Coordinates of C-alpha atoms in Angstrom, one line a residue:
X14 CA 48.4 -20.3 -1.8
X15 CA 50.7 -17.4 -2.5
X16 CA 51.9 -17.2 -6.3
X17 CA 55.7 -17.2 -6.7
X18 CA 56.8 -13.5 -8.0
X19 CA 58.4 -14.0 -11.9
X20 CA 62.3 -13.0 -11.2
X21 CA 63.0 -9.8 -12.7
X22 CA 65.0 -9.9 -15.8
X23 CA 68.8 -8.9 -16.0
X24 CA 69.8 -6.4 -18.5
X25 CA 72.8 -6.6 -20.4
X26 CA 73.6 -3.5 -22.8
X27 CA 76.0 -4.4 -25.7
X28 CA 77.4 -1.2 -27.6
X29 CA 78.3 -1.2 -31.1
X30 CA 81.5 -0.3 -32.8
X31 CA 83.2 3.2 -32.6
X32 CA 82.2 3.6 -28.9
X33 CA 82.6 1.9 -25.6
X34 CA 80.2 1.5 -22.8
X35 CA 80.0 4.6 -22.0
X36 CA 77.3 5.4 -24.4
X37 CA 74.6 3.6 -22.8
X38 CA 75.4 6.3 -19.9
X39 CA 71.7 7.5 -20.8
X40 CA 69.9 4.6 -20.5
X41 CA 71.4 2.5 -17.3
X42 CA 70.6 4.9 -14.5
X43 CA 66.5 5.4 -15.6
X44 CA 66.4 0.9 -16.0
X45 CA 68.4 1.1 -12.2
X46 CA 65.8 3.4 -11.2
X47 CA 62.7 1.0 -12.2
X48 CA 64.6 -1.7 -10.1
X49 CA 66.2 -3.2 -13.1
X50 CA 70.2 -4.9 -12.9
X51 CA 71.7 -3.5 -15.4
X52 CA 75.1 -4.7 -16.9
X53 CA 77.1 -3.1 -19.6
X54 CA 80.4 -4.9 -20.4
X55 CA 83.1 -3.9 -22.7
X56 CA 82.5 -5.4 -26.4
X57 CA 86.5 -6.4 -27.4
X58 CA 84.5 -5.2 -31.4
X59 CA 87.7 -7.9 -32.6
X60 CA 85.4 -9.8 -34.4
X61 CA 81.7 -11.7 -34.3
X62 CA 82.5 -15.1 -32.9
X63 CA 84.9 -13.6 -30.3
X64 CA 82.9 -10.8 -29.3
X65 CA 80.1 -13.1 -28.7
X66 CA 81.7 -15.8 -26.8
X67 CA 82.9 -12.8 -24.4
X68 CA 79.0 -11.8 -23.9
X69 CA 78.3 -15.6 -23.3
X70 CA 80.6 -15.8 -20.6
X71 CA 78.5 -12.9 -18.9
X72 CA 75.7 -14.7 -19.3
X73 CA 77.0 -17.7 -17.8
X74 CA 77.7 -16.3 -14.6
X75 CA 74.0 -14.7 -14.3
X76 CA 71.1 -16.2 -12.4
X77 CA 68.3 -14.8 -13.7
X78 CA 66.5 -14.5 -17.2
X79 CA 68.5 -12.0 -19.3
X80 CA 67.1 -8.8 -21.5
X81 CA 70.2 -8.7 -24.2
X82 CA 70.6 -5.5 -26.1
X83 CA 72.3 -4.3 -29.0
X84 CA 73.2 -1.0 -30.5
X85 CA 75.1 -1.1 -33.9
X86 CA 77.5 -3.9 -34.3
X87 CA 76.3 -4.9 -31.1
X88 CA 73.1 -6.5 -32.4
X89 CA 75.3 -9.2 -34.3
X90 CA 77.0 -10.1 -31.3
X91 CA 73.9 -10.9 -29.4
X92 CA 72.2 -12.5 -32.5
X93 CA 74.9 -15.1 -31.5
X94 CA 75.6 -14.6 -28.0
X95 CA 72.8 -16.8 -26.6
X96 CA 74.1 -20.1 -28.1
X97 CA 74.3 -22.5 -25.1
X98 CA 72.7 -20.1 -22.6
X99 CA 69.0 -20.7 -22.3
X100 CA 68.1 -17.5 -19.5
X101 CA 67.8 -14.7 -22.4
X102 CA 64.2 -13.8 -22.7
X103 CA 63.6 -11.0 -25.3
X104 CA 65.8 -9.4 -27.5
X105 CA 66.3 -5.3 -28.3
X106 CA 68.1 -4.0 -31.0
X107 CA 69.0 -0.5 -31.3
X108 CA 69.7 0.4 -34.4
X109 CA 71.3 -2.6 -34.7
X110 CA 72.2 -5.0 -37.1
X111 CA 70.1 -8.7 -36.8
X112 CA 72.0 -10.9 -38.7
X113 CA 70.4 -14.1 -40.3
X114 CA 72.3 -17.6 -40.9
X115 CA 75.1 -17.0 -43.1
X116 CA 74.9 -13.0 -43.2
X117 CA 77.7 -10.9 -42.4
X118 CA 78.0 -6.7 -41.6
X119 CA 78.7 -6.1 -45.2
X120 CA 75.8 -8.1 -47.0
X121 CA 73.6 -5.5 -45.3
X122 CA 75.1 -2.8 -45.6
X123 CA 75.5 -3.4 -49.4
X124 CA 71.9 -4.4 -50.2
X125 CA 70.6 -0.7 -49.6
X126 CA 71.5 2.9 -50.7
X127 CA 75.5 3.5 -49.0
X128 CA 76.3 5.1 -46.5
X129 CA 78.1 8.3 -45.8
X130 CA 80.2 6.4 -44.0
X131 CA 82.0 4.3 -46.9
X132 CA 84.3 7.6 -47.6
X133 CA 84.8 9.0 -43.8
X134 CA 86.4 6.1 -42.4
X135 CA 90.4 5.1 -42.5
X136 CA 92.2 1.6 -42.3
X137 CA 95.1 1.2 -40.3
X138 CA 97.4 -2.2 -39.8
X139 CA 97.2 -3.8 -36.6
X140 CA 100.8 -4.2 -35.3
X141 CA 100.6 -7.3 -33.9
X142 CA 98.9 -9.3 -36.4
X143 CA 97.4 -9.3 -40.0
X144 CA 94.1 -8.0 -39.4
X145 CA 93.3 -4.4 -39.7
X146 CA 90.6 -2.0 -37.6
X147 CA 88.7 0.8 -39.1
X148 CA 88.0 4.1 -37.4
X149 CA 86.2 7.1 -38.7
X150 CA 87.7 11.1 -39.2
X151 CA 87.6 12.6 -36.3
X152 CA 86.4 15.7 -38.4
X153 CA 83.7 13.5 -39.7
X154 CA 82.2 11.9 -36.6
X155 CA 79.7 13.9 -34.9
X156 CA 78.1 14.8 -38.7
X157 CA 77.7 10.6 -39.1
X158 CA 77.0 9.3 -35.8
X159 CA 75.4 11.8 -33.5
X160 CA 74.3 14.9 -35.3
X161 CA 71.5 15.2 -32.9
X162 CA 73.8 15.5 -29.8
X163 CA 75.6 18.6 -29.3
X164 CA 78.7 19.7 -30.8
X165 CA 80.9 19.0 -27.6
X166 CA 79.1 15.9 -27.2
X167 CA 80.2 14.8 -30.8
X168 CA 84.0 15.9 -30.2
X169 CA 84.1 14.0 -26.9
X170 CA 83.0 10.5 -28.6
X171 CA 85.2 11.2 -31.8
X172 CA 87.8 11.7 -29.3
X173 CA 87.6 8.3 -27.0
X174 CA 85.9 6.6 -30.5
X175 CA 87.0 2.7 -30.4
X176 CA 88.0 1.2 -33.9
X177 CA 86.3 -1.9 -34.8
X178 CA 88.4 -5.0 -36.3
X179 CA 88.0 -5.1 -40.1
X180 CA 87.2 -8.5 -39.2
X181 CA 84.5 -8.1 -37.4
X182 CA 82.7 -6.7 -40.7
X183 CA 82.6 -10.2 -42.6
X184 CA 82.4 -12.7 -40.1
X185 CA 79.2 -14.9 -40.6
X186 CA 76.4 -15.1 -38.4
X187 CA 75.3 -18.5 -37.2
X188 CA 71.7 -19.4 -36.6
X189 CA 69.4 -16.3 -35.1
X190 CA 68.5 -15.8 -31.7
X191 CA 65.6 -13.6 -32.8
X192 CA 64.0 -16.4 -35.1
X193 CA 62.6 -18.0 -31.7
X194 CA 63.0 -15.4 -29.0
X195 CA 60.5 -12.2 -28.9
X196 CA 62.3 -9.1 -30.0
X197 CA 61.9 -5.2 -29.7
X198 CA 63.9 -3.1 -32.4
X199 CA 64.3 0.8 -32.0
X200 CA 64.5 2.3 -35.9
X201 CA 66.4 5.2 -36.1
X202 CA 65.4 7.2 -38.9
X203 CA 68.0 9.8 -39.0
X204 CA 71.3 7.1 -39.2
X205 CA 74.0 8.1 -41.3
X206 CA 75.7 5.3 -40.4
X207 CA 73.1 2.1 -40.6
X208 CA 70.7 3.2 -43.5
X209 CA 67.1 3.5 -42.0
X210 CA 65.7 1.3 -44.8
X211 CA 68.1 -1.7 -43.5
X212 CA 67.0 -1.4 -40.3
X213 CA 63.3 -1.9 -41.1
X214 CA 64.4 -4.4 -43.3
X215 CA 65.7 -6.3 -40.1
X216 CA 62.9 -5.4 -37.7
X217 CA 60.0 -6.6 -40.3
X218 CA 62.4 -10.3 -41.2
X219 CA 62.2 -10.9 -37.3
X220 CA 58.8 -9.7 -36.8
X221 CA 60.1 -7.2 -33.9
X222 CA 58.2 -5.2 -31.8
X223 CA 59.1 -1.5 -33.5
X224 CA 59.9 1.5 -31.8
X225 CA 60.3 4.6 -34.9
X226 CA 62.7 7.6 -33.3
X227 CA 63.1 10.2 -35.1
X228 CA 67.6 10.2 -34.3
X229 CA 70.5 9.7 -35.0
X230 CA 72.5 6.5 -34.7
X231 CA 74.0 8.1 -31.3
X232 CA 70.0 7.2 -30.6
X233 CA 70.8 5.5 -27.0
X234 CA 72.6 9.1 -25.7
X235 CA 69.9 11.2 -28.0
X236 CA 66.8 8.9 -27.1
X237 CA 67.3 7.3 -24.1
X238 CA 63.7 7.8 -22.7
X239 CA 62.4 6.1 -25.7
X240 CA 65.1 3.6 -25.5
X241 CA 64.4 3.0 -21.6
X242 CA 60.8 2.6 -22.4
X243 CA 61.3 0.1 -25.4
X244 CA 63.7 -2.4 -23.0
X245 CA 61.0 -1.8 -19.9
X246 CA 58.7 -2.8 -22.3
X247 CA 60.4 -6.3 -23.1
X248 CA 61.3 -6.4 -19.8
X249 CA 57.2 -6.5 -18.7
X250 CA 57.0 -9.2 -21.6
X251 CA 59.3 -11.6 -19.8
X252 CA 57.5 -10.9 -16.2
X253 CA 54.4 -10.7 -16.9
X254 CA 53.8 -7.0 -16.3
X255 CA 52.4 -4.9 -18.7
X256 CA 54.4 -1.4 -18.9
X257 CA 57.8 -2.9 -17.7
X258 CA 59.4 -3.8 -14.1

């Protein structure tokens, strides 16, 4: 009798606030190469429970088990996005934030040492509503987000930069995916914009597998071998296969 080969797992890549899909540019065509679907959809960054309910309706439409990353932000989105879904597998955050019930952005962020960040961003009104989004100085971006990446680099993301919904930084986290799914989280010990010491914090609450990169937060454009290696990694978890699909 012939065993049934596992079905690989799906990818989905979830990018943080300030950027857009493009920044997992790095990372998708290496996981394509090892025979890995790969999707990277647009994060709306309007706000935790909408953001997520938009990566749920991804999920929904996928036939196979589901690899769910997050960089940034995008770590609290897919803390919640697997409620009513039961394909996702593992878990990767990339210098990410892994909410637990009841936590917001903020309550992190304000437990360790602050950021640079807190005086390089600016508030503006939304025009169409009372909610506001935050974006940080142009002058200011490369220096906070992806020192490590070169200086055209930097001035092309602070260009095409995405604000995130001031919103989006209190809304409360529901109940964990990571508190019964395995998880994989990449530290990046150069952030400026998610202090280092939060994101161990994080990895060692969920008991994550640890990947330590020595980068910036920019870490999926800056690292993307290690990054690559880290999903393949979780990706061989849900198959089966040592050393990735």
């Amino acid at each position: 009798m012939h065993r049934s080969t596992p079905v690989p797992p799906t990818v989905v890549l979830v990018h943080g606030a300030f950027t857009d899909a493009s920044s997992w540019s790095e990372v998708i065509g290496p996981l394509r190469a090892a025979g890995l679907t790969v999707h990277a959809p647009a994060n709306p960054l309007r706000g935790l429970a909408h953001d997520a309910a938009c990566v749920r309706s991804l999920l929904r439409e996928l036939d196979t088990p589901v690899v769910l990353v997050g960089h940034g932000y995008g770590g609290a989105v897919i803390t919640q996005a697997t409620d009513d879904t039961d394909q996702v597998v593992a878990l990767c955050y990339v210098a990410a934030f892994a909410l637990d019930a009841g936590e917001c952005l903020l309550d992190i962020t304000n437990r360790f040492a602050p950021s640079p960040l807190a005086d390089a961003t600016v508030t503006t009104a939304l025009p169409s509503g009372p909610d506001s989004e935050v974006y940080i100085h142009a002058e200011r971006f490369r220096q906070l987000y992806a020192d490590d990446l070169s200086p055209a680099a930097g001035q092309a993301l602070a260009a095409a930069q995405r604000p995130i919904a001031c919103g989006a930084l209190t809304g409360r986290s529901g109940s964990p995916a990571w508190a019964d799914k395995p998880s994989w989280y990449a530290i990046a010990t150069a952030d400026r914009m998610l202090n280092p010491a939060a994101q161990r914090f994080m990895a060692q609450r969920m008991a994550a597998t640890e990947y330590v990169l020595d980068a910036s937060h920019a870490v999926p454009l800056s690292r993307p071998e290690a990054v690559v290696a880290m999903i393949r990694e979780a990706t061989g978890y849900a198959t089966g296969t040592p050393g990735g699909v």
